[in-house]
Coordinates of C-alpha atoms in Angstrom, one line a residue:
Chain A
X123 CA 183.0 120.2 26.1
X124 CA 184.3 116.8 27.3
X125 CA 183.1 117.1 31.2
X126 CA 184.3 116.2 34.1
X127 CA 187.3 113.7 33.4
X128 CA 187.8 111.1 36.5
X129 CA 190.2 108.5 35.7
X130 CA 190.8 104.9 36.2
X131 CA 187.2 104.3 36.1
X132 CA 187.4 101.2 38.0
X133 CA 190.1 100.1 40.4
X134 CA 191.0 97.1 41.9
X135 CA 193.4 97.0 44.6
X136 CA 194.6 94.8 47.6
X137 CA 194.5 96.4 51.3
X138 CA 197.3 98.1 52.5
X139 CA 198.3 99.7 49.1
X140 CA 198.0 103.4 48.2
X141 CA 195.5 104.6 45.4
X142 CA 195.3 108.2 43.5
X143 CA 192.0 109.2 42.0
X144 CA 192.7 111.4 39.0
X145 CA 189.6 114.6 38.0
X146 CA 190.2 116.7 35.9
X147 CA 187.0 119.9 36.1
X148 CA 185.4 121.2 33.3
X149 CA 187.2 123.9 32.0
X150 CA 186.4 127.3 33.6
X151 CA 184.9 125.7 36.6
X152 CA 186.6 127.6 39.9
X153 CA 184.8 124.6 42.3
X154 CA 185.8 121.2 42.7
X155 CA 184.1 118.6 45.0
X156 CA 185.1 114.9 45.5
X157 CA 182.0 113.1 46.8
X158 CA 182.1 109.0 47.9
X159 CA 178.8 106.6 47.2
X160 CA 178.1 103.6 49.2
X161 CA 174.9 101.6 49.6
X162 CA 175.2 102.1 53.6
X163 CA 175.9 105.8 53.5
X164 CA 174.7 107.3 50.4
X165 CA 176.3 110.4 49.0
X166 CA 178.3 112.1 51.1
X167 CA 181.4 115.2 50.5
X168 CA 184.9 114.3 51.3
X169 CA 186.4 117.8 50.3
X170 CA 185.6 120.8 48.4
X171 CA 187.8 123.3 46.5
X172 CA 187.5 126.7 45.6
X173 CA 189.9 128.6 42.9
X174 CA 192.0 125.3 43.7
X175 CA 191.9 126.1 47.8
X176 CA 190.2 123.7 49.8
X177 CA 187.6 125.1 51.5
X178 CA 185.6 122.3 53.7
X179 CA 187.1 119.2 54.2
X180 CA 185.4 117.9 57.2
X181 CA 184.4 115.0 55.6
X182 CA 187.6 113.5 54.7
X183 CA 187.3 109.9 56.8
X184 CA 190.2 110.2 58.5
X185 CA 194.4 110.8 57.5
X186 CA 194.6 108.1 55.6
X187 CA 192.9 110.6 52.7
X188 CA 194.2 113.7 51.5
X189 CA 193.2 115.6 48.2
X190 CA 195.4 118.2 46.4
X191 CA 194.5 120.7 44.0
X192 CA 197.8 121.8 42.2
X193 CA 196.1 123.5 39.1
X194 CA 192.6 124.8 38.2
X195 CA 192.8 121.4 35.4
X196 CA 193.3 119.0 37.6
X197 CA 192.8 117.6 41.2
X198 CA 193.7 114.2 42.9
X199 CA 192.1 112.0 45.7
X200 CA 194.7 109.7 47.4
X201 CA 194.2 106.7 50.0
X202 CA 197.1 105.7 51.7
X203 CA 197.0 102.9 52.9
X204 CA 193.7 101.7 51.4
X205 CA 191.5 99.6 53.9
X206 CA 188.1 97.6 52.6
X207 CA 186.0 99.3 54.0
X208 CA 187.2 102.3 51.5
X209 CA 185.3 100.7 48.8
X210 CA 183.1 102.9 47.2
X211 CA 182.3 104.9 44.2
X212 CA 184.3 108.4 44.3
X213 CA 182.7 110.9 42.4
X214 CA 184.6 114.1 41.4
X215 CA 182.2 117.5 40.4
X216 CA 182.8 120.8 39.5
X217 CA 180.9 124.0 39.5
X218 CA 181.4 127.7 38.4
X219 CA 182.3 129.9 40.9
X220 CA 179.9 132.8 42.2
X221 CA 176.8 131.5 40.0
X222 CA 173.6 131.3 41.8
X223 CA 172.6 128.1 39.4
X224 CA 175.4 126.7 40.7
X225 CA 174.7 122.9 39.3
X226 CA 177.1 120.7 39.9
X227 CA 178.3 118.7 36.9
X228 CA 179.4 115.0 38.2
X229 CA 181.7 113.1 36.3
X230 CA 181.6 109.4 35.7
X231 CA 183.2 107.7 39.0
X232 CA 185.4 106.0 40.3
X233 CA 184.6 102.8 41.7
X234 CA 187.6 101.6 44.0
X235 CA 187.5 97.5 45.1
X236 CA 189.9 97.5 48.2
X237 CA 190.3 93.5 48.4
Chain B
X88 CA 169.4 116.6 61.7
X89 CA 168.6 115.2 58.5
X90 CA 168.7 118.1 55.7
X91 CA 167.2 116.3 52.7
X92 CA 164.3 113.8 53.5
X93 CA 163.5 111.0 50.7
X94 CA 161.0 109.3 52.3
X95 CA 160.3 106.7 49.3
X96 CA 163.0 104.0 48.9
X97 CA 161.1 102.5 45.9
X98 CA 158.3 103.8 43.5
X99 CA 156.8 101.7 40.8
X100 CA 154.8 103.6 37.7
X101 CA 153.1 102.4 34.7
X102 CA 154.6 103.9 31.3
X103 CA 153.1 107.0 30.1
X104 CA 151.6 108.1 34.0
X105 CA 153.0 110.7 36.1
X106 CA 154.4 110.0 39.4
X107 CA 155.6 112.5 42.1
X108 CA 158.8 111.8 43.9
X109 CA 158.9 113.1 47.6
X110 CA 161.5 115.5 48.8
X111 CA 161.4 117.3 52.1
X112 CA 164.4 119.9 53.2
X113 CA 165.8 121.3 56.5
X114 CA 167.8 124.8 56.4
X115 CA 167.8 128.0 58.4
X116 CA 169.1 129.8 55.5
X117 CA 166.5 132.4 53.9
X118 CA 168.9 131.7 50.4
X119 CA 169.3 127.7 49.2
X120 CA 168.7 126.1 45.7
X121 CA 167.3 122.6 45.7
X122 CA 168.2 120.2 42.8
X123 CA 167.2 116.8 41.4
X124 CA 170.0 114.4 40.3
X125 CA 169.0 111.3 38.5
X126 CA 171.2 108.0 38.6
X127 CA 170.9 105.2 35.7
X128 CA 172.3 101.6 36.4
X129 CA 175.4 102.8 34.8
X130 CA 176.4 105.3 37.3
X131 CA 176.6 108.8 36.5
X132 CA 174.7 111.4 38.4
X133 CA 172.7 113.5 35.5
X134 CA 170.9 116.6 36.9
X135 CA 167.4 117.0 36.0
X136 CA 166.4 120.7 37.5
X137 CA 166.8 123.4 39.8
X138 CA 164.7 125.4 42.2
X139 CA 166.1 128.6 43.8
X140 CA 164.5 129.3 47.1
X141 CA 163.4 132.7 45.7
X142 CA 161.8 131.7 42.5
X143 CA 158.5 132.3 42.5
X144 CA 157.0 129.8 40.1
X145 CA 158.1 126.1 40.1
X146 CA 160.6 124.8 38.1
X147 CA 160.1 122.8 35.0
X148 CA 162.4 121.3 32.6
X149 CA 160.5 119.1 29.4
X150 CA 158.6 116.1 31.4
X151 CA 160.2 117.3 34.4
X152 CA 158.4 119.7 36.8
X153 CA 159.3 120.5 40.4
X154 CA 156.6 121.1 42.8
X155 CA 158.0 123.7 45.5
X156 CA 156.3 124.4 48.9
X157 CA 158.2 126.8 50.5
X158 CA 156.5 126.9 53.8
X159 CA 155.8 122.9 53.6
X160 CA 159.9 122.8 52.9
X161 CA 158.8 120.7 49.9
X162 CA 160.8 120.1 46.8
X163 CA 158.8 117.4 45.1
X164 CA 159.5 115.9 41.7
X165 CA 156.8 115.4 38.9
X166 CA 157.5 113.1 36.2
X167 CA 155.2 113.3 33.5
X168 CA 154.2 110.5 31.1
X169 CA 156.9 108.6 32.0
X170 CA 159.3 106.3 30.0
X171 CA 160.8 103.1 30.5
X172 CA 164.5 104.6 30.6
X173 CA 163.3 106.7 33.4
X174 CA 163.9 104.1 35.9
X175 CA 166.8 104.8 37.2
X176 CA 167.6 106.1 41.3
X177 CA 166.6 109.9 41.6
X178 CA 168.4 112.1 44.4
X179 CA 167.2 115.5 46.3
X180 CA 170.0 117.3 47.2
X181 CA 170.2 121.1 48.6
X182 CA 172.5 124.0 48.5
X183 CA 173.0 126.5 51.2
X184 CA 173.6 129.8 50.8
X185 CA 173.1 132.5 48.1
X186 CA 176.0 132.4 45.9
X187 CA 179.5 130.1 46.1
X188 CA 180.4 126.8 45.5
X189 CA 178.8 125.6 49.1
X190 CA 178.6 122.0 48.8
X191 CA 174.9 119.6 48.0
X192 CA 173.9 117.5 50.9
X193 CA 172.0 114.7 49.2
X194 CA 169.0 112.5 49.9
X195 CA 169.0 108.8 50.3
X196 CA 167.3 108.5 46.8
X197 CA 164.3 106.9 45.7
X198 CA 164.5 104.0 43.4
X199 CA 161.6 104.8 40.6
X200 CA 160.8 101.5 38.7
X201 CA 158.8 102.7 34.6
X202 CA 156.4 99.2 34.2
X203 CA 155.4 98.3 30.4

């Protein structure tokens, strides 16, 4: 299994400009979570999906970020327009649905430079 | 109020001791899972281990052991004999609920430093 798929792995962008965050979930997963990292507030959830519906996305920042979820293989995270302070790492996880395990596999980031 | 407590920014251990890394929780719900995540320099999240709230022994997972105290609301980590690629940032994180995606609220981490 190739895991959780997040693609660029690093972008570098200039403020004002619109950036996609690609994931694609492990296959069979039904639960998708995008999650930001920065040193000031740690990890925190942007949005969750479930069977590609999002469920809780209270901690979207504000309109300038929206998620979609078109297909069970694949989910995007876009900024539009970017600002600085939207430099993080993005993290996209996915989970199988109605487990009580429920671990959360993490893929390997994003980490957005808004310049 | 905070849900997962790290109270440890930074831990420092010799090779080959054990250290315990401190986790506290806050949650209403009778059903949760607790969960450690480690984080290398290079970035990803790797999960060590999992405690459901009704497991009645502890978690352990190789050198990994998770000291739970339900009525404390503890979720401590125990490394044992640990190695130099263990330093890395470990997280605490929680689950809510019994069954479901519900999302992992996360600690603030502890930075665990392995000295030679």
């Amino acid at each position: 299994d190739a895991g959780v798929i997040q693609s660029p792995r690093h972008e570098v962008t200039e403020m004002g400009q619109e950036v996609t965050l690609r994931c694609k979930p492990i296959s069979g997963h039904n639960s998708l979570f995008w999650y930001r990292q920065t040193m000031m507030r740690g990890l925190e959830l942007l949005i969750y999906f479930n069977n590609n519906v999002p469920i809780d996305d209270s901690g979207m920042p504000e309109d300038r970020f929206s998620a979609k979820m078109p297909n069970a293989s694949f989910s995007t995270l876009k900024i539009q327009p970017s600002e600085p302070r939207d430099s993080a790492v993005y993290f996209c996880a996915s989970s199988p649905l109605g487990s009580s395990y429920n671990e959360q596999f993490f893929g390997p980031g994003t980490r957005l430079t808004v310049l | 109020a905070q849900k997962i407590t790290q109270t440890q920014p930074g831990m420092f251990v010799q090779e080959k001791e054990a250290v315990t890394l401190d986790c506290t929780y806050d949650t209403s719900d009778p059903s949760y899972g607790l969960f450690w995540y480690k984080q290398p320099s290079s970035g990803e999240m790797i999960f060590l281990i999992y405690q459901g709230s009704y497991d009645q022994q502890n978690a352990t997972e190789g050198r990994y052991s998770l000291n739970f105290q339900k009525a404390r609301k503890s979720a401590n980590l125990v490394i044992s004999a640990s190695q130099l690629g263990d330093s890395a940032m470990y997280f605490c994180a929680m689950r809510e609920g019994a069954t479901g995606a519900n999302n992992l609220f996360f600690g603030t981490g502890t930075r665990l430093t392995v000295i030679p």
